[in-house]
Structures are given as C-alpha cells and as structure tokens.
Coordinates of C-alpha atoms in Angstrom, one line a residue:
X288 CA 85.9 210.5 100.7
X289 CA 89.1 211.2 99.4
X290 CA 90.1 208.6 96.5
X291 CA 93.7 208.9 96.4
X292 CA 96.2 207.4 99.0
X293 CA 97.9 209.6 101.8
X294 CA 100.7 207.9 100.4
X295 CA 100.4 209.6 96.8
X296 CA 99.2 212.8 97.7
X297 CA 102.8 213.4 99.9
X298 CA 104.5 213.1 96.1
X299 CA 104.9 216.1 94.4
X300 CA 105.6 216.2 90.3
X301 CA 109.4 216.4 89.3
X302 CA 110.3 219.6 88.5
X303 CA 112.7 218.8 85.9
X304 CA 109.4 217.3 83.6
X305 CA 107.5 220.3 84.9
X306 CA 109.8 223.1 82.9
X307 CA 110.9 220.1 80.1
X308 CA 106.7 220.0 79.4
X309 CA 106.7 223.6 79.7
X310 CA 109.2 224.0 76.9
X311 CA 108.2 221.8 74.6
X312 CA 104.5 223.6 74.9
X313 CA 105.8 226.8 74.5
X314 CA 108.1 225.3 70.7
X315 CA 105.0 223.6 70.3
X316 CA 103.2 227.7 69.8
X317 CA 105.8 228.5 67.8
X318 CA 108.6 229.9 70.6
X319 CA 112.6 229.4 70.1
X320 CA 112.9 227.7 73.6
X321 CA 116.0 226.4 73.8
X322 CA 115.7 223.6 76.6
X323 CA 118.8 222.3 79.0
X324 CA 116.2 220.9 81.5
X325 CA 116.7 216.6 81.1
X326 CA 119.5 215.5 82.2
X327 CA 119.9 213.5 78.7
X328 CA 123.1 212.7 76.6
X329 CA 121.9 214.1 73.3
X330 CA 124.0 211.6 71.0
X331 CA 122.6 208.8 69.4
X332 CA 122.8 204.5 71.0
X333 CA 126.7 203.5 69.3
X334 CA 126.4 201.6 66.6
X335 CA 127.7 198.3 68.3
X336 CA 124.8 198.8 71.2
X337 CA 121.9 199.3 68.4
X338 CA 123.5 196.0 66.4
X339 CA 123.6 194.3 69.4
X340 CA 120.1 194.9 70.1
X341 CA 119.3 193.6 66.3
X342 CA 120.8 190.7 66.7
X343 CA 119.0 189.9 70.1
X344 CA 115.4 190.5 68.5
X345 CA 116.2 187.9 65.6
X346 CA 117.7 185.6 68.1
X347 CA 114.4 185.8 69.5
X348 CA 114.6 187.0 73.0
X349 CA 111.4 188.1 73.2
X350 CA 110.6 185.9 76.5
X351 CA 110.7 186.9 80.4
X352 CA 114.2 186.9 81.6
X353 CA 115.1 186.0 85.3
X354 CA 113.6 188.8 87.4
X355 CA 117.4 190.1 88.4
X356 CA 118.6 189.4 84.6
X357 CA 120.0 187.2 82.4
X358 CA 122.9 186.2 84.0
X359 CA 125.2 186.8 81.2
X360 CA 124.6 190.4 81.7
X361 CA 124.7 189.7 85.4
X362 CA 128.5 188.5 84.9
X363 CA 129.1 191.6 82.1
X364 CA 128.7 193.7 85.2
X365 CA 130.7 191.5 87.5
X366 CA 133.4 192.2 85.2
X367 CA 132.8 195.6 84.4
X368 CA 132.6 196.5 88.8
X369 CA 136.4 194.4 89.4
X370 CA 137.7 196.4 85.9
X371 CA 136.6 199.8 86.6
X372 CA 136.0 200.0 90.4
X373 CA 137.9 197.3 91.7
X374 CA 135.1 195.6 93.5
X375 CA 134.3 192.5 94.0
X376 CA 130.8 190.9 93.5
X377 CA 129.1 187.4 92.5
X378 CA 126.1 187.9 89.6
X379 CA 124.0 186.8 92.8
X380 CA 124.8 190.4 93.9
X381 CA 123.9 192.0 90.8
X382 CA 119.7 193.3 90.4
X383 CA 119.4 194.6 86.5
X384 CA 116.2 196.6 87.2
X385 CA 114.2 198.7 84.7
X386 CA 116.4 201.7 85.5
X387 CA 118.7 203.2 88.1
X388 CA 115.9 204.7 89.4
X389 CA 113.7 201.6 89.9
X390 CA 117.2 200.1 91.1
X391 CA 116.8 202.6 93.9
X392 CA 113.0 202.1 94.5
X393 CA 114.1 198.5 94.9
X394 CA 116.6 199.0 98.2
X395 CA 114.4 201.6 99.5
X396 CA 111.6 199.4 99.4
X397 CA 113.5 196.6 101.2
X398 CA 115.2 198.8 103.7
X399 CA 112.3 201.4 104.8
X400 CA 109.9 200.8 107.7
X401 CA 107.2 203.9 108.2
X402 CA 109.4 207.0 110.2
X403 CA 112.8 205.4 109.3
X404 CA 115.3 208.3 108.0
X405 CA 117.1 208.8 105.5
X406 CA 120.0 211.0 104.8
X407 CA 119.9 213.0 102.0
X408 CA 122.7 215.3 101.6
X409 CA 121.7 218.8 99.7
X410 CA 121.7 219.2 96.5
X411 CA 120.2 215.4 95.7
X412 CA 118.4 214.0 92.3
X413 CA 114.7 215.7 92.5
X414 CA 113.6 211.6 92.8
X415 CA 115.5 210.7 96.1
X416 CA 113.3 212.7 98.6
X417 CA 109.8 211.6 96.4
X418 CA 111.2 208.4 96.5
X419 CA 111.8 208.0 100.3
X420 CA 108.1 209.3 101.0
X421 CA 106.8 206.8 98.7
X422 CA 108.1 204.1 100.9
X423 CA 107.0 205.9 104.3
X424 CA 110.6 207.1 105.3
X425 CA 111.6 210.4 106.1
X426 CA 114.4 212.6 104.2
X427 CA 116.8 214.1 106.6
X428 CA 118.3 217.2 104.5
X429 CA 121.9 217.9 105.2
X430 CA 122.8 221.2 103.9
X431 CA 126.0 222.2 101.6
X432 CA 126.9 225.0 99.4
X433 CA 128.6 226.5 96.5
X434 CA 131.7 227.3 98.9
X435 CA 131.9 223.4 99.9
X436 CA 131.3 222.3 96.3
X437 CA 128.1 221.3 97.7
X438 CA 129.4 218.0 99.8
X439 CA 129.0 217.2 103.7
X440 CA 131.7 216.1 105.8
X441 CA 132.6 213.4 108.1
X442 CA 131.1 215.6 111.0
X443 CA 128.0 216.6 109.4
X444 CA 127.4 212.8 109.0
X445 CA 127.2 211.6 112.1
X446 CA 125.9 214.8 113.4
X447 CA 122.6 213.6 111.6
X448 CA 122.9 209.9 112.6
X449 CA 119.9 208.9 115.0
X450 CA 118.3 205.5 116.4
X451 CA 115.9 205.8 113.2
X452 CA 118.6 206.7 110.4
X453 CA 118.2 203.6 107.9
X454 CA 120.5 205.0 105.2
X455 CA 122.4 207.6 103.5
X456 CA 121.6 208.0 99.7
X457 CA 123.9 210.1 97.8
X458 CA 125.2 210.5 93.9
X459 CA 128.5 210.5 93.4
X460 CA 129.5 211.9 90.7
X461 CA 126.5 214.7 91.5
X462 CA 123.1 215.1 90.3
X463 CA 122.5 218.4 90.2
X464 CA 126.0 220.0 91.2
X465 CA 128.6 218.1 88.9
X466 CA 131.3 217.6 92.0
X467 CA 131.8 214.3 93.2
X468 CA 134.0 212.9 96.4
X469 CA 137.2 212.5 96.7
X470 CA 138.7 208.9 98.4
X471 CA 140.0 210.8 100.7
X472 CA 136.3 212.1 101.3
X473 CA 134.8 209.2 100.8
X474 CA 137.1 207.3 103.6
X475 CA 136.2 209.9 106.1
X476 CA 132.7 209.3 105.7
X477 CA 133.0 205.6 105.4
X478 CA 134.7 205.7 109.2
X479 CA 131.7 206.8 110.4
X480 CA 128.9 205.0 108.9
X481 CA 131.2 201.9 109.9
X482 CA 130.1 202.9 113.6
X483 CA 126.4 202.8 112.9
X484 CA 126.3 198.5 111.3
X485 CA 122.0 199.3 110.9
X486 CA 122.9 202.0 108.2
X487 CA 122.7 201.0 104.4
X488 CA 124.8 203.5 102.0
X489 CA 122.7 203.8 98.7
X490 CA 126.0 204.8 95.9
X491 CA 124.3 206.4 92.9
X492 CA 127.0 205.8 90.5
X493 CA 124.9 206.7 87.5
X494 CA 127.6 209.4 86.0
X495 CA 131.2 207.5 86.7
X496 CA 132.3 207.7 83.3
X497 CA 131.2 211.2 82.9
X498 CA 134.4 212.6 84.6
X499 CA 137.4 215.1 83.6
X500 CA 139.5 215.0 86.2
X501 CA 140.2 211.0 87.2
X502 CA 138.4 207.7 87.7
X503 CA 135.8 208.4 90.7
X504 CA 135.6 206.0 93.5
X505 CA 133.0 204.1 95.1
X506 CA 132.7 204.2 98.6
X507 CA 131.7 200.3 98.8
X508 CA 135.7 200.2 97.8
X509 CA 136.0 201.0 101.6
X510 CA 136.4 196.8 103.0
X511 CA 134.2 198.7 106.8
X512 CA 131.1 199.5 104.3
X513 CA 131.3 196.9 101.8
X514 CA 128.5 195.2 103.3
X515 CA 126.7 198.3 104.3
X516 CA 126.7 199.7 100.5
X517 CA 124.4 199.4 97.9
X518 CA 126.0 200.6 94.7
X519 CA 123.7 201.6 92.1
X520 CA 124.6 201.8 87.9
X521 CA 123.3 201.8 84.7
X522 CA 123.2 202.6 81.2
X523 CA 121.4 205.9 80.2
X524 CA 124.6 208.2 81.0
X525 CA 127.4 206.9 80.3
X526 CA 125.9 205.2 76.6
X527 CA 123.0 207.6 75.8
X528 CA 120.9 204.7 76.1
X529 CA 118.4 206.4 78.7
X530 CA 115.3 205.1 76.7
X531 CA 116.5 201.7 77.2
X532 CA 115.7 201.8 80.5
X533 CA 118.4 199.3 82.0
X534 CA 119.8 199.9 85.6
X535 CA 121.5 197.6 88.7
X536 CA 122.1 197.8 91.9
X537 CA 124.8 195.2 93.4
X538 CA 124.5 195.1 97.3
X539 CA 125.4 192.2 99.9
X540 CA 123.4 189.1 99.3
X541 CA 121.1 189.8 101.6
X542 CA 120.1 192.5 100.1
X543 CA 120.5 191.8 96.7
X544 CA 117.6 189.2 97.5
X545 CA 115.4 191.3 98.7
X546 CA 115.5 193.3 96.1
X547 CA 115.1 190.9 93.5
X548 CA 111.8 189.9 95.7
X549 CA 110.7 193.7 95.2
X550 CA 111.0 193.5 91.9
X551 CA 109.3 190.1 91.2
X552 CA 106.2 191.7 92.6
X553 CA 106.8 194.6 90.8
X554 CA 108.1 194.4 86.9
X555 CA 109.9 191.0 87.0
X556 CA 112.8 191.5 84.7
X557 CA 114.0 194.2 82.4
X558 CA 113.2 194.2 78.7
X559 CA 115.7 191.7 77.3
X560 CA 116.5 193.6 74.1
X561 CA 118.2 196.5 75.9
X562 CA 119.5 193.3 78.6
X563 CA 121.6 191.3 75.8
X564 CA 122.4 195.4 74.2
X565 CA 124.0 196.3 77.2
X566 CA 125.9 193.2 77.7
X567 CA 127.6 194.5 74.4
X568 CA 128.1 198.3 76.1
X569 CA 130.0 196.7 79.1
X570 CA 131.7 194.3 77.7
X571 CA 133.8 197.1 75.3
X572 CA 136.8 199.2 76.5
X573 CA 135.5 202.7 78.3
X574 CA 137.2 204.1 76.1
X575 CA 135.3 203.5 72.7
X576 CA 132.1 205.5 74.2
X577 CA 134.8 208.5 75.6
X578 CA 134.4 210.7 72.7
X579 CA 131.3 211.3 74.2
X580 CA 132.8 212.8 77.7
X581 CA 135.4 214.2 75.5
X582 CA 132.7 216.4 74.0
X583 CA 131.0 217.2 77.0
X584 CA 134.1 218.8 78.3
X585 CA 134.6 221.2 75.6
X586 CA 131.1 222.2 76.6
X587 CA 131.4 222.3 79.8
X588 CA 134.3 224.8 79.1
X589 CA 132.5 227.0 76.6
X590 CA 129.7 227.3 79.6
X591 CA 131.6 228.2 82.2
X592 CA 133.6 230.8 80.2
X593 CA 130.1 231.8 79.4
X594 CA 128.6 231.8 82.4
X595 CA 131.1 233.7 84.7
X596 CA 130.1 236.8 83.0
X597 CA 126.1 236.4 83.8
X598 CA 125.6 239.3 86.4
X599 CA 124.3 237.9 90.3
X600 CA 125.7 233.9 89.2
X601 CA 128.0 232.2 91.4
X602 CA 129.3 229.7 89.7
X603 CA 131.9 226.2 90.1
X604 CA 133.8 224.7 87.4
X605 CA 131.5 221.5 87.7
X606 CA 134.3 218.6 87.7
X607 CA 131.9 215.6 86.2
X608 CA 128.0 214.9 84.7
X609 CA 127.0 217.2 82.6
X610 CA 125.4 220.1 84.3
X611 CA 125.8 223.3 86.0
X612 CA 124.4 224.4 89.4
X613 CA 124.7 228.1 89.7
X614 CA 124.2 229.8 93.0
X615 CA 121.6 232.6 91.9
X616 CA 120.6 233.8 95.4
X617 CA 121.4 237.7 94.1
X618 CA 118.3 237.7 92.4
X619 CA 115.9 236.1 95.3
X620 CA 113.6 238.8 96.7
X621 CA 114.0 241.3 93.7
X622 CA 111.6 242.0 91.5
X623 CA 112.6 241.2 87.4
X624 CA 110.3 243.2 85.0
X625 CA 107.5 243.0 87.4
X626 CA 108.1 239.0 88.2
X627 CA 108.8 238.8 92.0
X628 CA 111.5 236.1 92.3
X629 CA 110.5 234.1 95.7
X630 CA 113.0 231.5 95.1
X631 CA 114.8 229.9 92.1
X632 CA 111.8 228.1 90.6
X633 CA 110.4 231.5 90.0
X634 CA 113.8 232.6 88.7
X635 CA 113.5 229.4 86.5
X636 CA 110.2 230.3 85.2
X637 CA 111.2 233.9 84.5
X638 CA 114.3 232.3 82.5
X639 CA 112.1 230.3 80.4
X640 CA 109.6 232.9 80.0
X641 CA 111.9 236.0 79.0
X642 CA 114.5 234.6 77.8
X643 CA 113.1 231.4 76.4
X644 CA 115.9 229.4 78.3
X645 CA 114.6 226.2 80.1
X646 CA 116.3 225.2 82.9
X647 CA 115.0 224.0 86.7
X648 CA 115.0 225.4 89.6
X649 CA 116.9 224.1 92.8
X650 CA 113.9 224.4 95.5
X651 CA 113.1 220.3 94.4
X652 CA 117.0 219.5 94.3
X653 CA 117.0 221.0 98.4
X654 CA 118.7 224.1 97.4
X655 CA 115.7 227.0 96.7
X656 CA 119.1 229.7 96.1
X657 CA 120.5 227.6 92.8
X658 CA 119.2 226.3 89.4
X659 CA 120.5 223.1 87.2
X660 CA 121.3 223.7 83.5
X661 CA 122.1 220.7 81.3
X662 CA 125.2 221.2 78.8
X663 CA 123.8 218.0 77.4
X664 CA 123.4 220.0 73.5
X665 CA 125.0 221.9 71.3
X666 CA 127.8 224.7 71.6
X667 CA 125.4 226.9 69.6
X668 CA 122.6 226.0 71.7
X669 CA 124.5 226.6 74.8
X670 CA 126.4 229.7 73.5
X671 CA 122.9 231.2 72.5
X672 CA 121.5 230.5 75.6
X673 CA 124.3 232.0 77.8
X674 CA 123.6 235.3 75.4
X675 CA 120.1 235.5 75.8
X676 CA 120.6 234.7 79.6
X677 CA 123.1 237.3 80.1
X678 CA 120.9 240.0 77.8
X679 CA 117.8 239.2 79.9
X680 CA 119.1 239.6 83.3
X681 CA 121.2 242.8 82.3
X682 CA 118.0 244.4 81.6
X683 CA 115.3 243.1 84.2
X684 CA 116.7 244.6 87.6
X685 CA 114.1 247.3 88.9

C-alpha cells in the first residue's frame, strides 16, 4: 500500500533548489562553483528594517497576531497600493501571509475545485504549476517566446478560456524572463477576462520595484477586473528581506476572507518581528531602498554585454527582476564533450558540471529550449562566469 498521497506524488522538487543543492555540494568538495541559481537579492536587510525589527522584539511582540496581520501593517500596505499603484483597498482586503508564495497558496486554495484550469502563461515561477496540482487544478500552458519577449496576447487569452478556466496566474514583472506588460498590454487582456465574471486574475507583483524602464502597472488598475484580481506582494525582492518570510495578497472582500480562513487552518499569522519590520520598509520613500535596483542595472548591463557574445544564446535585454532567460535551443540535440543535451536541464547540468556555473534549466519554468541566470551577485562573479561560460561552450561542440 502506497503511503504517500496521489496528491504529493503529482509534485515534483523545484528545480531552482535542485542545481542551488547541487552547487553548494559541489563548494562543499572543494569546487569554485559560482552559483546564479536563487532568485535572491544578495545585499544585506537596510539598517532601518533590522532596527525596526529590534525595537519590535524589546517591545515584546512575541505573541500571535491576527491571522491576516496586525492591522497597522495592514494599513502600511493600504498606503503603500494607493501611493505606488494607485489602487484602492480597505486593510479588510489586505492577507499578510508567510510569503508571496503562501499568499498564492491561499487564493488557489480558495478558488480551485478538482479539474478547474488554470492559465499559466509560459515561462511562469517553477511554483505556479506545483502549486495548482497541489490544490487538484489543472495548469493550462500558453506558450511564448524570445521573439514575443515571452508574453501572450489578448487572442491567446481567450483562445484558452473554457467552462472550467478558474483563473489566470501570471508575474508581472517576470519570473524567469525579466519583461513585464505594458498598460497597453495589460488593458487588452483585461477586456477579455472582463467577459468571463467566473475568472479570478492572480497578479504576482513580487518584483515592481525592480524595474529600469518605468513604474509597472497592475492589471487590478483596470476598474472591469478590479473585482476579479488578486494582486499579490511582498517583501523579499524589493528589501532583500527574503528570509523574513512576509507576503500579501489584497483581493475583493470576498476573497480576501477566504483566504484569511485558509490561512487560519493553516499558519495563522506571520511572524510579528518581520510584521512590525516591514511596516517600517513600506512606510519609507521607494526611493531610499533604489540603490539597490540601481545596482542591479549596472549588472544587468555588464551581462548582457557579456552574454551576446556566448556562441548558440539568444538573448533579450531583460527590462526588470534580476535575471536572464536565454533562448539556448542551438545546443538541444548535440552532443557537448560526450554529454547529450536532451533539453536545457541537461544543458544546465553540463554548465554546472564543466564550467562550474550554476544556473536552472527552463523545462520546470515551461520553456525546455531556455535557462534562468540570476545577476543577483557580484560583477566579478558574473564577469567570471560569462568567461568560463563562453570558454566552455567554445570548446564542447563535437
């Protein structure tokens, strides 16, 4: 008799721990691996955040908060969604969940009924098809590509819209690709999920801040999907607080209640430490934490200057987060110094394994012809790896 649930044995591992484990054993035998598998802002918490959190262990909140959070924090993000995305929301809106990912979890779990759909445009976070299997739906992938900067349109959308299509979870700015939609993207899309009134928009918002070009916009900004949108935030990007574990999702009442009655059965609230901490990181100007996006950029730069002279990678100037998404498909079905590359987790693997560059492959992300690097380290880190990269694959093709 088999001990594990159906339900667990459909999840596969995330990839993205699979080749970050696999680094750190082989640095653990002594190999230079030089990692750009998380997707992890290497700076340190701001000094404001980590004072803050002081403060709030010698106040002594060391008790359970409400299971949606305190609502101070709950009104810090109030304030934060009318000042930087021009929405409008009541703290009774606002879920504070042990993450953006368990923020997610939350409105799956209160959306989903077994064999309802969910649209997943390609690439997505390696988490969003798991995810829907965990809570019996079913992933609808809608394909995209390097030439499209890796977005669907309007007629895609509704092309993929049936009687069981429960939602539509996307990031915006992108997990793994770095593009994001435009508002005149977004609105095109919003017209047709305005049609179909059973259809809840899940927003992953996670990397807003982490943009070069301009402010992004939120599709719940669109009045036809306000009530159809669940926008979902937190603090690991934008503050390098990923360790803190504190996400939201703000959604229309009803919803909002049913996810706080998710997560009451579930974790009750978030630790209150990193709660009255990130009612400090919202409540300061963007622009004190922007000398970390101002740093990303020059990396993102360095990289891509880099990276356009890697023989067989296609590559686009990623326009926000902090990762690239090369189109490696050259190399699928040749052979590189007798490693047969199926797809781009073996090219990942060879990467890591010659060249002692981790990165992951796309196959988990729902494109097997590209691989995700992180720019999340340092310019010699990422200058070194773009060498050995470049030096490996120049003298691998049989």
């Amino acid at each position: 008799m088999e001990k594990l649930s159906e339900r667990v044995n459909r999840l596969g591992y995330s990839q993205t721990f699979v080749m970050s484990n696999k680094a750190r054993e082989m640095k653990a035998n002594g190999i230079d691996v030089i990692s750009l598998t998380l997707g992890e802002p290497d700076f340190d918490v701001p000094d404001n955040i980590k004072q803050a959190a002081f403060d709030a262990i010698n106040q002594n909140y060391s008790h359970y908060s409400p299971v949606p959070g305190f609502l101070e924090l709950r009104q810090a993000i109030v304030h934060k969604l009318k000042r930087d995305n021009n929405l409008e929301y009541k703290p009774s809106q606002i879920c504070v969940s042990n993450g953006a990912k368990q923020a997610i979890i939350n409105v799956l779990a209160a959306l989903l009924n077994d064999g309802d759909e969910v649209i997943l445009p390609n690439p997505y976070w390696v988490s969003y098809d798991e995810m829907v299997k965990m809570m019996g739906g079913n992933s609808v992938m809608l394909p995209t590509s390097y030439v499209t900067d890796f977005k669907i349109t309007a007629e895609q959308l509704e092309e993929a819209i049936t009687d069981k299509t429960k939602a539509i979870l996307f990031s915006s700015p992108c997990n793994p690709s770095g593009g994001y939609y435009t508002y005149d993207e977004l609105k095109s899309l919003a017209k047709v999920i305005a049609k179909y009134p059973q259809i809840t928009v899940i927003s992953d918002e996670i990397y807003e801040y982490i943009n070069y070009e301009t402010k992004t916009t939120s599709i719940a900004q669109f009045p036809e999907v306000y009530e159809q949108t669940a926008v979902i935030n937190g603090m690991s990007k934008a503050f390098a607080m990923t360790g803190w574990r504190i996400g939201y999702s703000a959604c229309p009442e009803w919803l909002a209640k049913a996810c706080e009655k998710v997560q009451g059965q579930m974790t009750s609230g978030a630790n209150t430490v990193a709660q009255r901490a990130s009612i400090t990181a919202l409540q300061a100007d963007p622009s004190e934490y922007k000398y970390m996006i101002d740093a990303f950029k020059t990396r993102r730069d360095l990289v891509y200057d880099l990276m356009k002279d890697i023989p067989g990678f296609k590559v686009v100037l990623p326009k926000a987060a902090f990762y690239f998404f090369p189109d490696i498909s050259f190399y699928i079905g040749k052979t590189l110094n007798g490693t047969e590359i199926k797809d781009s987790d073996d090219f990942a693997m060879f990467l890591l394994e010659k060249a002692h560059v981790g990165c992951v492959g796309g196959v988990s992300f729902g494109s097997p012809e590209c691989i995700r690097f992180s720019y999340a380290a340092s310019e010699e880190e990422l200058t070194e790896a773009m060498r050995r990269i470049k030096n490996t694959l120049e003298n691998s093709v049989n």
